Amino acid sequence: MTIRADRLHVLQVLRGKEPFLGGSALPGGFVRLPEDLEATALRELTEETGLDGSALHLEQLHSYIAADRDPRGPVASVAYLAIAPNLPIPVAGTDAARARWEPLDDAGRASDPLAFDHDQILADGLERARTKLEFTPVATAFCGSTFTMTELRRVYEIVWGVALDPPNFHRKITSTPGFVVETDTHRPLGAGRPARLYRRGTAKVLHPPLLRP
Amino acid sequence: MTIRADRLHVLQVLRGKEPFLGGSALPGGFVRLPEDLEATALRELTEETGLDGSALHLEQLHSYIAADRDPRGPVASVAYLAIAPNLPIPVAGTDAARARWEPLDDAGRASDPLAFDHDQILADGLERARTKLEFTPVATAFCGSTFTMTELRRVYEIVWGVALDPPNFHRKITSTPGFVVETDTHRPLGAGRPARLYRRGTAKVLHPPLLRP
DNA sequence: TCAAAAGTGTTTATGCTACACCCATGC
DNA sequence: GCATGGGTGTAGCATAAACACTTTTGA
């Protein structure tokens, strides 16, 4: 997932073979032993999209095994959720040419149904992302290495689909130990007072949490 | 997991074959298609322990695949967390005779190291249980079909390892919509005023959550 | 000097903690 | 009556929402 143009987007690939030839799906592939699950997720992501995996947040989401989820037969899938800043997709590579960022509507659904049970996986991933924003600083994974308080607030507003009060948000973030550290540089936007730039802090969990309204 | 004699216990089985013959492990086994993952977890639990699976809470925890986690070679494990009231383990069945409830110490560890990477799985499961108590009514899964407010509070105190103020706990639970529904019966304990009995409500999540101190 | 966006102060309401106190039962 | 555990009331403190207001820039 990423945020582009104030919209939440999900990475999709066009399938090049049956089943669901020509349909949209989440990127994925098979484990190549002896690599572990996280290495598989990272490798498939970079192979199919050309995205740089070093900057993104990656976590295991859920495992899906059911007899009818793949017409070829039983397939066990371990889904991972990746969160990245707004990165351009390279178009050079063969596989990467089939990848694209697809916006989600207000209900959090893709415009077209996805192959297999990937709509369910996407729904689970979105709910996980919404929850994780409450208790971890993972919102910074949507931003670059430095970001303004307004950019961080937009992450929350877009992922949660709500409006937040800028003054109160600013205070909550800065009063949560280890969430962000302020730099002494600012970013002018053309109009208005330049915003201070922040960097991620070292906290792994938020005390107190930032609960959804 | 269950609670016995004011201590958190985890279900263990004695391994009957190599590797780790004679050692302790979490109960488990292989998927038998076309059953899905949850059916596998439930079947293995009842086969190896004789416990009644109809009353317990069961949820997927995490998937573990790494080249070195099983000496026989790469094995993919999908761990499930089960929470049950204090049930006796039948001793009649062949497999069930090897199962027992093992208490966890204050740090949440088993007395002896478990086979494979099961100590890690146990630690992940305990952390999941502690977190789930905050946001869902799953604490009622440790209790019988009816329970007193003190029994429910003891669940929180034992799983979290903290002391809670009884009056404030009582108010928090009863003011959280759908957590519990009161019955009109009471349970005398020999000394003191009889405690009112409650039943689980219909809520799936707690609003507001019951955060750890 | 004005518009725009960032950030601070302040009021008010709400919730939570600590603990005093009352209730209902067995002995 | 009195000990014991269940349950309610309440004062004081901390937190959070709403919004007025100040700051800092570009035009």
Short mmCIF file of C-alpha atoms (C1' of nucleotides) in Angstrom, two decimals:
data_model
loop_
_atom_site.label_atom_id
_atom_site.label_comp_id
_atom_site.label_asym_id
_atom_site.label_seq_id
_atom_site.Cartn_x
_atom_site.Cartn_y
_atom_site.Cartn_z
CA MET A 1 0.00 0.00 0.00
CA THR A 2 0.99 3.56 -0.54
CA ILE A 3 -0.59 7.01 -0.71
CA ARG A 4 -0.64 8.92 -4.00
CA ALA A 5 -2.54 12.13 -4.67
CA ASP A 6 -4.35 11.97 -1.32
CA ARG A 7 -5.71 8.51 -2.08
CA LEU A 8 -4.81 5.12 -0.71
CA HIS A 9 -3.43 2.85 -3.45
CA VAL A 10 -2.70 -0.85 -3.57
CA LEU A 11 -0.15 -2.56 -5.77
CA GLN A 12 -1.66 -4.85 -8.39
CA VAL A 13 -0.19 -6.99 -11.14
CA LEU A 14 -1.80 -8.17 -14.37
CA ARG A 15 -1.76 -11.94 -14.48
CA GLY A 16 0.22 -13.35 -17.42
CA LYS A 17 -1.07 -16.90 -17.24
CA GLU A 18 -4.08 -18.99 -16.28
CA PRO A 19 -6.04 -19.03 -14.12
CA PHE A 20 -7.44 -15.47 -14.23
CA LEU A 21 -5.26 -14.63 -17.29
CA GLY A 22 -5.40 -10.88 -17.87
CA GLY A 23 -7.08 -10.27 -14.51
CA SER A 24 -5.74 -8.24 -11.61
CA ALA A 25 -4.17 -9.78 -8.53
CA LEU A 26 -1.94 -8.94 -5.61
CA PRO A 27 1.74 -9.64 -6.33
CA GLY A 28 3.04 -12.93 -5.03
CA GLY A 29 4.84 -16.16 -5.74
CA PHE A 30 6.25 -19.32 -4.29
CA VAL A 31 8.84 -19.85 -1.57
CA ARG A 32 12.27 -20.85 -2.85
CA LEU A 33 13.94 -22.80 -0.08
CA PRO A 34 15.94 -22.22 1.97
CA GLU A 35 14.66 -18.62 2.08
CA ASP A 36 12.15 -17.81 4.84
CA LEU A 37 8.72 -16.24 4.40
CA GLU A 38 9.77 -12.62 4.76
CA ALA A 39 12.56 -13.10 2.22
CA THR A 40 10.04 -14.58 -0.20
CA ALA A 41 7.70 -11.62 0.20
CA LEU A 42 10.51 -9.13 -0.32
CA ARG A 43 11.91 -10.97 -3.34
CA GLU A 44 8.55 -11.30 -5.08
CA LEU A 45 7.78 -7.66 -4.47
CA THR A 46 11.03 -6.43 -5.99
CA GLU A 47 10.94 -8.93 -8.86
CA GLU A 48 7.42 -8.10 -9.94
CA THR A 49 7.50 -4.36 -9.37
CA GLY A 50 11.09 -3.17 -9.26
CA LEU A 51 10.31 -1.30 -6.05
CA ASP A 52 13.10 -0.74 -3.58
CA GLY A 53 12.39 -3.02 -0.63
CA SER A 54 14.88 -1.44 1.76
CA ALA A 55 12.66 1.48 2.79
CA LEU A 56 9.36 -0.25 3.30
CA HIS A 57 7.52 -1.73 6.25
CA LEU A 58 6.75 -5.43 5.86
CA GLU A 59 4.75 -7.62 8.23
CA GLN A 60 2.96 -10.95 8.08
CA LEU A 61 -0.77 -10.54 7.71
CA HIS A 62 -2.59 -13.88 7.66
CA SER A 63 -2.46 -17.35 6.11
CA TYR A 64 -5.11 -18.63 3.75
CA ILE A 65 -5.67 -22.28 2.96
CA ALA A 66 -8.97 -23.58 1.68
CA ALA A 67 -9.73 -26.25 -0.86
CA ASP A 68 -11.61 -23.93 -3.21
CA ARG A 69 -9.51 -20.77 -3.18
CA ASP A 70 -7.47 -21.73 -6.27
CA PRO A 71 -9.02 -23.66 -9.17
CA ARG A 72 -5.72 -25.54 -9.68
CA GLY A 73 -6.12 -27.15 -6.27
CA PRO A 74 -5.17 -26.48 -2.68
CA VAL A 75 -2.66 -23.64 -2.39
CA ALA A 76 -1.39 -22.27 0.91
CA SER A 77 -0.82 -18.52 0.85
CA VAL A 78 0.84 -16.50 3.58
CA ALA A 79 -0.07 -12.88 2.97
CA TYR A 80 2.22 -9.98 3.86
CA LEU A 81 1.31 -6.34 4.24
CA ALA A 82 3.83 -3.84 2.85
CA ILE A 83 3.63 -0.11 3.41
CA ALA A 84 5.78 2.23 1.33
CA PRO A 85 6.11 5.93 0.59
CA ASN A 86 4.94 7.12 -2.81
CA LEU A 87 7.48 5.40 -5.06
CA PRO A 88 7.40 5.37 -8.87
CA ILE A 89 7.20 1.91 -10.44
CA PRO A 90 10.05 1.28 -12.86
CA VAL A 91 8.75 0.30 -16.28
CA ALA A 92 11.89 -1.25 -17.72
CA GLY A 93 11.77 -4.79 -16.33
CA THR A 94 9.62 -7.45 -17.94
CA ASP A 95 7.63 -8.36 -14.85
CA ALA A 96 7.50 -4.82 -13.50
CA ALA A 97 5.71 -3.61 -16.63
CA ARG A 98 2.63 -5.48 -15.46
CA ALA A 99 2.55 -3.77 -12.04
CA ARG A 100 0.60 -0.62 -11.22
CA TRP A 101 -0.77 1.37 -8.29
CA GLU A 102 -4.56 1.08 -8.12
CA PRO A 103 -6.61 3.54 -6.02
CA LEU A 104 -9.08 2.27 -3.44
CA ASP A 105 -12.53 3.81 -3.17
CA ASP A 106 -13.97 5.26 0.00
CA ALA A 107 -15.15 1.82 1.10
CA GLY A 108 -11.58 0.51 0.71
CA ARG A 109 -12.30 -1.68 -2.30
CA ALA A 110 -10.45 -1.93 -5.60
CA SER A 111 -12.28 -0.75 -8.72
CA ASP A 112 -12.35 -4.25 -10.24
CA PRO A 113 -12.64 -7.56 -8.39
CA LEU A 114 -9.29 -9.26 -7.84
CA ALA A 115 -8.38 -12.83 -8.73
CA PHE A 116 -8.64 -15.73 -6.26
CA ASP A 117 -9.60 -14.58 -2.75
CA HIS A 118 -7.44 -11.48 -3.04
CA ASP A 119 -10.33 -9.12 -2.32
CA GLN A 120 -10.61 -10.73 1.10
CA ILE A 121 -6.84 -10.48 1.62
CA LEU A 122 -6.97 -6.81 0.64
CA ALA A 123 -9.80 -6.16 3.07
CA ASP A 124 -7.85 -7.88 5.86
CA GLY A 125 -4.74 -5.86 5.00
CA LEU A 126 -6.61 -2.57 5.06
CA GLU A 127 -8.11 -3.34 8.44
CA ARG A 128 -4.67 -4.29 9.75
CA ALA A 129 -3.20 -1.03 8.47
CA ARG A 130 -5.97 0.99 10.11
CA THR A 131 -5.43 -0.74 13.43
CA LYS A 132 -1.65 -0.52 13.28
CA LEU A 133 -1.83 3.25 12.87
CA GLU A 134 -3.44 3.41 16.29
CA PHE A 135 -0.75 1.56 18.22
CA THR A 136 2.50 1.84 16.26
CA PRO A 137 4.36 4.61 14.44
CA VAL A 138 3.86 2.75 11.14
CA ALA A 139 2.23 5.82 9.60
CA THR A 140 5.76 7.13 9.06
CA ALA A 141 6.30 4.24 6.60
CA PHE A 142 3.92 6.05 4.22
CA CYS A 143 6.19 9.13 4.35
CA GLY A 144 9.70 9.81 3.17
CA SER A 145 12.66 9.95 5.53
CA THR A 146 11.54 13.41 6.63
CA PHE A 147 7.99 14.71 6.67
CA THR A 148 5.84 17.54 7.94
CA MET A 149 3.20 17.18 10.62
CA THR A 150 0.53 17.86 8.00
CA GLU A 151 1.82 15.03 5.79
CA LEU A 152 1.67 12.66 8.73
CA ARG A 153 -1.82 13.84 9.60
CA ARG A 154 -2.95 13.28 6.00
CA VAL A 155 -1.81 9.65 6.32
CA TYR A 156 -4.13 9.15 9.24
CA GLU A 157 -7.00 11.00 7.60
CA ILE A 158 -6.72 9.07 4.33
CA VAL A 159 -6.25 5.59 5.82
CA TRP A 160 -8.96 6.09 8.43
CA GLY A 161 -11.24 8.11 6.17
CA VAL A 162 -11.87 10.81 8.76
CA ALA A 163 -10.93 14.46 9.35
CA LEU A 164 -8.62 15.29 12.25
CA ASP A 165 -8.08 18.59 14.05
CA PRO A 166 -4.60 19.85 13.07
CA PRO A 167 -3.72 21.55 16.38
CA ASN A 168 -4.72 18.59 18.53
CA PHE A 169 -3.01 16.13 16.18
CA HIS A 170 0.22 18.10 16.39
CA ARG A 171 0.16 17.98 20.17
CA LYS A 172 -0.66 14.28 20.35
CA ILE A 173 2.18 13.30 18.05
CA THR A 174 4.83 15.45 19.72
CA SER A 175 3.75 14.37 23.20
CA THR A 176 4.03 10.65 22.38
CA PRO A 177 7.57 9.67 23.35
CA GLY A 178 9.69 8.35 20.50
CA PHE A 179 7.11 8.78 17.74
CA VAL A 180 8.93 11.56 15.86
CA VAL A 181 12.03 13.66 16.42
CA GLU A 182 12.02 17.20 15.14
CA THR A 183 14.74 18.46 12.84
CA ASP A 184 15.80 22.08 12.62
CA THR A 185 14.90 22.41 8.96
CA HIS A 186 11.62 23.55 7.44
CA ARG A 187 9.83 23.01 4.17
CA PRO A 188 8.11 26.00 2.52
CA LEU A 189 5.04 25.18 0.44
CA GLY A 190 4.61 28.42 -1.47
CA ALA A 191 1.90 29.83 0.73
CA GLY A 192 1.86 30.01 4.48
CA ARG A 193 4.33 29.47 7.22
CA PRO A 194 6.92 26.76 6.40
CA ALA A 195 6.34 23.50 8.20
CA ARG A 196 8.95 21.93 10.43
CA LEU A 197 10.36 18.64 9.19
CA TYR A 198 10.32 15.54 11.41
CA ARG A 199 12.03 12.18 11.28
CA ARG A 200 10.81 8.82 12.64
CA GLY A 201 11.66 8.18 16.28
CA THR A 202 12.74 4.93 17.87
CA ALA A 203 9.43 3.90 19.48
CA LYS A 204 7.96 0.58 18.35
CA VAL A 205 4.61 1.10 20.08
CA LEU A 206 2.70 4.28 20.95
CA HIS A 207 2.07 5.22 24.59
CA PRO A 208 -0.60 6.38 24.70
CA PRO A 209 -2.19 4.96 21.53
CA LEU A 210 -3.83 7.23 18.95
CA LEU A 211 -7.33 5.77 18.84
CA ARG A 212 -9.71 6.27 15.93
CA PRO A 213 -12.56 8.72 16.63
CA MET B 1 -4.40 -21.80 27.17
CA THR B 2 -6.53 -21.97 30.24
CA ILE B 3 -6.52 -20.79 33.84
CA ARG B 4 -6.24 -23.33 36.66
CA ALA B 5 -5.71 -22.54 40.35
CA ASP B 6 -5.10 -18.85 39.62
CA ARG B 7 -2.27 -19.64 37.19
CA LEU B 8 -2.10 -19.48 33.43
CA HIS B 9 -1.55 -22.93 31.91
CA VAL B 10 -0.65 -24.06 28.42
CA LEU B 11 -1.53 -27.40 26.86
CA GLN B 12 1.48 -29.61 26.14
CA VAL B 13 1.89 -33.09 24.69
CA LEU B 14 4.72 -35.56 25.18
CA ARG B 15 6.22 -36.41 21.82
CA GLY B 16 5.94 -40.08 20.93
CA LYS B 17 8.44 -40.12 18.07
CA GLU B 18 11.60 -38.47 16.78
CA PRO B 19 12.67 -35.78 16.66
CA PHE B 20 12.46 -34.61 20.29
CA LEU B 21 11.15 -38.05 21.38
CA GLY B 22 9.97 -37.78 24.98
CA GLY B 23 10.18 -33.99 24.94
CA SER B 24 7.32 -31.52 25.39
CA ALA B 25 5.67 -29.70 22.52
CA LEU B 26 2.55 -27.82 21.63
CA PRO B 27 -0.15 -30.05 20.14
CA GLY B 28 -0.33 -30.06 16.35
CA GLY B 29 -0.36 -32.07 13.18
CA PHE B 30 -0.77 -31.95 9.44
CA VAL B 31 -3.60 -30.66 7.28
CA ARG B 32 -5.78 -33.38 5.78
CA LEU B 33 -7.26 -31.95 2.62
CA PRO B 34 -9.85 -30.79 1.84
CA GLU B 35 -10.21 -29.47 5.42
CA ASP B 36 -9.19 -25.86 5.99
CA LEU B 37 -6.73 -24.56 8.58
CA GLU B 38 -9.21 -23.96 11.37
CA ALA B 39 -10.67 -27.44 10.95
CA THR B 40 -7.17 -28.89 11.20
CA ALA B 41 -6.45 -27.02 14.41
CA LEU B 42 -9.72 -28.11 15.96
CA ARG B 43 -9.30 -31.73 14.90
CA GLU B 44 -5.73 -32.02 16.19
CA LEU B 45 -6.71 -30.45 19.48
CA THR B 46 -9.55 -32.86 20.10
CA GLU B 47 -7.63 -35.89 18.84
CA GLU B 48 -4.59 -35.28 21.02
CA THR B 49 -6.32 -34.05 24.15
CA GLY B 50 -9.94 -35.17 24.09
CA LEU B 51 -10.98 -31.61 24.93
CA ASP B 52 -14.37 -30.41 23.76
CA GLY B 53 -13.71 -27.95 20.95
CA SER B 54 -17.21 -26.49 20.82
CA ALA B 55 -16.78 -24.10 23.76
CA LEU B 56 -13.36 -22.65 23.05
CA HIS B 57 -12.10 -19.58 21.30
CA LEU B 58 -9.81 -20.34 18.35
CA GLU B 59 -7.91 -17.85 16.19
CA GLN B 60 -5.01 -17.92 13.81
CA LEU B 61 -1.82 -16.65 15.40
CA HIS B 62 1.12 -16.63 13.00
CA SER B 63 2.86 -18.74 10.36
CA TYR B 64 6.37 -20.04 10.80
CA ILE B 65 8.55 -21.23 7.97
CA ALA B 66 12.32 -21.29 8.23
CA ALA B 67 14.81 -23.83 6.90
CA ASP B 68 16.20 -24.72 10.33
CA ARG B 69 13.10 -24.91 12.50
CA ASP B 70 12.65 -28.67 12.07
CA PRO B 71 15.64 -31.05 11.76
CA ARG B 72 13.69 -33.17 9.28
CA GLY B 73 13.68 -30.31 6.82
CA PRO B 74 11.52 -27.31 5.95
CA VAL B 75 8.11 -27.51 7.61
CA ALA B 76 5.48 -24.79 7.37
CA SER B 77 3.49 -24.34 10.57
CA VAL B 78 0.41 -22.18 10.97
CA ALA B 79 -0.06 -21.63 14.69
CA TYR B 80 -3.49 -21.21 16.28
CA LEU B 81 -4.28 -19.78 19.70
CA ALA B 82 -7.02 -21.55 21.63
CA ILE B 83 -8.53 -20.24 24.86
CA ALA B 84 -10.70 -22.50 26.99
CA PRO B 85 -12.27 -22.58 30.45
CA ASN B 86 -10.72 -24.94 33.00
CA LEU B 87 -11.54 -28.28 31.45
CA PRO B 88 -10.33 -31.66 32.69
CA ILE B 89 -8.31 -33.69 30.17
CA PRO B 90 -9.79 -37.12 29.57
CA VAL B 91 -7.23 -39.85 30.21
CA ALA B 92 -8.92 -42.68 28.38
CA GLY B 93 -7.82 -42.11 24.79
CA THR B 94 -4.40 -43.22 23.61
CA ASP B 95 -3.25 -39.85 22.35
CA ALA B 96 -4.94 -37.87 25.09
CA ALA B 97 -2.95 -39.69 27.78
CA ARG B 98 0.13 -37.79 26.63
CA ALA B 99 -1.51 -34.36 27.04
CA ARG B 100 -1.32 -32.20 30.17
CA TRP B 101 -1.82 -28.64 31.38
CA GLU B 102 1.53 -27.00 32.21
CA PRO B 103 1.68 -23.81 34.33
CA LEU B 104 3.55 -20.77 33.05
CA ASP B 105 5.85 -18.84 35.39
CA ASP B 106 5.56 -15.12 36.04
CA ALA B 107 7.62 -14.37 32.95
CA GLY B 108 5.19 -16.40 30.85
CA ARG B 109 7.60 -19.24 30.10
CA ALA B 110 7.10 -22.99 30.42
CA SER B 111 9.15 -24.80 33.06
CA ASP B 112 11.06 -26.84 30.47
CA PRO B 113 12.06 -25.72 26.99
CA LEU B 114 9.69 -26.91 24.29
CA ALA B 115 10.59 -28.78 21.13
CA PHE B 116 11.24 -27.04 17.78
CA ASP B 117 10.58 -23.29 17.95
CA HIS B 118 7.53 -23.80 20.16
CA ASP B 119 8.89 -21.53 22.90
CA GLN B 120 8.75 -18.68 20.40
CA ILE B 121 5.24 -19.67 19.32
CA LEU B 122 4.16 -19.77 22.96
CA ALA B 123 5.61 -16.32 23.60
CA ASP B 124 3.79 -14.96 20.53
CA GLY B 125 0.56 -16.58 21.69
CA LEU B 126 0.81 -15.12 25.17
CA GLU B 127 1.41 -11.65 23.81
CA ARG B 128 -1.56 -12.06 21.48
CA ALA B 129 -3.77 -13.13 24.38
CA ARG B 130 -2.69 -10.14 26.48
CA THR B 131 -3.44 -7.74 23.66
CA LYS B 132 -6.75 -9.36 22.75
CA LEU B 133 -8.01 -8.92 26.32
CA GLU B 134 -7.71 -5.18 25.80
CA PHE B 135 -9.85 -4.92 22.70
CA THR B 136 -12.17 -7.90 22.62
CA PRO B 137 -14.38 -9.75 25.13
CA VAL B 138 -12.19 -12.86 24.73
CA ALA B 139 -11.56 -12.96 28.49
CA THR B 140 -14.97 -14.61 28.76
CA ALA B 141 -13.53 -17.61 26.86
CA PHE B 142 -11.50 -18.41 29.99
CA CYS B 143 -14.72 -18.59 32.01
CA GLY B 144 -17.67 -20.93 31.95
CA SER B 145 -21.01 -20.02 30.39
CA THR B 146 -21.77 -17.88 33.45
CA PHE B 147 -19.25 -16.16 35.68
CA THR B 148 -18.92 -13.59 38.43
CA MET B 149 -17.30 -10.20 38.00
CA THR B 150 -14.47 -11.32 40.27
CA GLU B 151 -13.78 -14.37 38.12
CA LEU B 152 -13.58 -12.16 35.05
CA ARG B 153 -11.29 -9.73 36.85
CA ARG B 154 -9.01 -12.60 37.91
CA VAL B 155 -8.62 -13.51 34.23
CA TYR B 156 -7.30 -10.05 33.49
CA GLU B 157 -5.07 -10.00 36.55
CA ILE B 158 -3.56 -13.42 35.82
CA VAL B 159 -3.02 -12.96 32.09
CA TRP B 160 -1.66 -9.43 32.49
CA GLY B 161 0.16 -10.12 35.72
CA VAL B 162 -1.16 -7.00 37.47
CA ALA B 163 -3.62 -6.12 40.23
CA LEU B 164 -6.82 -4.32 39.30
CA ASP B 165 -9.16 -2.25 41.47
CA PRO B 166 -12.38 -4.30 41.88
CA PRO B 167 -14.84 -1.39 42.01
CA ASN B 168 -13.43 0.34 38.95
CA PHE B 169 -13.20 -2.94 37.04
CA HIS B 170 -16.83 -3.67 37.75
CA ARG B 171 -17.87 -0.28 36.41
CA LYS B 172 -15.72 -0.53 33.29
CA ILE B 173 -17.10 -3.92 32.31
CA THR B 174 -20.74 -3.08 32.89
CA SER B 175 -20.43 0.26 31.08
CA THR B 176 -18.90 -1.32 27.95
CA PRO B 177 -21.88 -2.08 25.69
CA GLY B 178 -22.31 -5.74 24.83
CA PHE B 179 -19.43 -7.09 26.92
CA VAL B 180 -21.55 -8.94 29.48
CA VAL B 181 -25.26 -9.30 30.23
CA GLU B 182 -26.30 -9.73 33.81
CA THR B 183 -28.46 -12.63 34.88
CA ASP B 184 -30.79 -12.53 37.87
CA THR B 185 -29.04 -15.37 39.65
CA HIS B 186 -26.24 -15.18 42.21
CA ARG B 187 -23.49 -17.47 43.39
CA PRO B 188 -22.73 -17.66 47.13
CA LEU B 189 -19.10 -18.43 48.02
CA GLY B 190 -19.47 -19.29 51.68
CA ALA B 191 -18.34 -15.94 53.00
CA GLY B 192 -19.49 -12.53 51.92
CA ARG B 193 -22.25 -11.21 49.75
CA PRO B 194 -23.16 -13.53 46.85
CA ALA B 195 -21.84 -12.36 43.51
CA ARG B 196 -24.13 -11.76 40.56
CA LEU B 197 -23.65 -14.08 37.62
CA TYR B 198 -23.03 -12.70 34.13
CA ARG B 199 -23.10 -14.17 30.64
CA ARG B 200 -21.09 -13.11 27.55
CA GLY B 201 -22.66 -10.34 25.51
CA THR B 202 -22.78 -10.01 21.74
CA ALA B 203 -20.00 -7.44 21.27
CA LYS B 204 -17.04 -8.48 19.12
CA VAL B 205 -14.86 -5.50 20.03
CA LEU B 206 -14.77 -3.31 23.14
CA HIS B 207 -15.71 0.37 22.95
CA PRO B 208 -13.87 1.79 24.75
CA PRO B 209 -10.98 -0.68 25.04
CA LEU B 210 -9.72 -1.87 28.42
CA LEU B 211 -6.07 -0.85 28.21
CA ARG B 212 -3.34 -2.39 30.37
CA PRO B 213 -2.10 -0.11 33.18
"C1'" DT C 1 -0.79 44.54 4.01
"C1'" DC C 2 -3.23 40.50 3.13
"C1'" DA C 3 -3.91 35.52 2.53
"C1'" DA C 4 -2.60 31.09 3.82
"C1'" DA C 5 -0.79 27.51 6.43
"C1'" DA C 6 1.75 26.21 10.94
"C1'" DG C 7 1.59 26.04 15.50
"C1'" DT C 8 0.10 27.56 20.63
"C1'" DG C 9 -3.22 28.74 24.39
"C1'" DT C 10 -7.36 28.19 26.74
"C1'" DT C 11 -11.85 26.72 27.97
"C1'" DT C 12 -14.80 23.09 28.89
"C1'" DA C 13 -16.27 18.55 29.16
"C1'" DT C 14 -15.24 13.94 29.91
"C1'" DG C 15 -13.19 10.06 31.80
"C1'" DC C 16 -10.33 7.73 35.14
"C1'" DT C 17 -8.20 6.65 39.74
"C1'" DA C 18 -8.23 6.15 44.45
"C1'" DC C 19 -10.67 5.19 48.22
"C1'" DA C 20 -14.58 5.88 51.45
"C1'" DC C 21 -18.65 3.71 52.21
"C1'" DC C 22 -22.82 0.70 51.98
"C1'" DC C 23 -24.93 -4.15 50.97
"C1'" DA C 24 -25.77 -9.06 51.68
"C1'" DT C 25 -24.55 -13.25 53.30
"C1'" DG C 26 -22.36 -17.24 56.68
"C1'" DC C 27 -20.90 -18.28 61.12
"C1'" DG D 1 -22.75 -9.12 65.90
"C1'" DC D 2 -18.91 -9.48 63.00
"C1'" DA D 3 -16.01 -10.97 59.33
"C1'" DT D 4 -15.96 -11.32 54.39
"C1'" DG D 5 -16.42 -10.33 49.85
"C1'" DG D 6 -19.75 -7.65 46.36
"C1'" DG D 7 -21.00 -3.41 44.76
"C1'" DT D 8 -21.90 2.10 44.65
"C1'" DG D 9 -20.65 7.12 45.43
"C1'" DT D 10 -17.61 10.76 45.05
"C1'" DA D 11 -13.71 14.07 45.04
"C1'" DG D 12 -9.67 15.20 42.55
"C1'" DC D 13 -6.77 14.62 38.81
"C1'" DA D 14 -5.53 13.86 34.01
"C1'" DT D 15 -6.89 13.77 29.36
"C1'" DA D 16 -9.11 15.28 25.13
"C1'" DA D 17 -12.10 18.20 21.97
"C1'" DA D 18 -13.22 22.54 20.17
"C1'" DC D 19 -11.78 26.70 18.66
"C1'" DA D 20 -9.80 31.40 19.33
"C1'" DC D 21 -5.54 33.25 18.54
"C1'" DT D 22 -0.59 34.01 17.33
"C1'" DT D 23 3.39 33.12 14.12
"C1'" DT D 24 5.72 33.03 9.72
"C1'" DT D 25 6.02 33.05 5.20
"C1'" DG D 26 4.83 34.54 -0.21
"C1'" DA D 27 2.66 37.72 -3.07
#
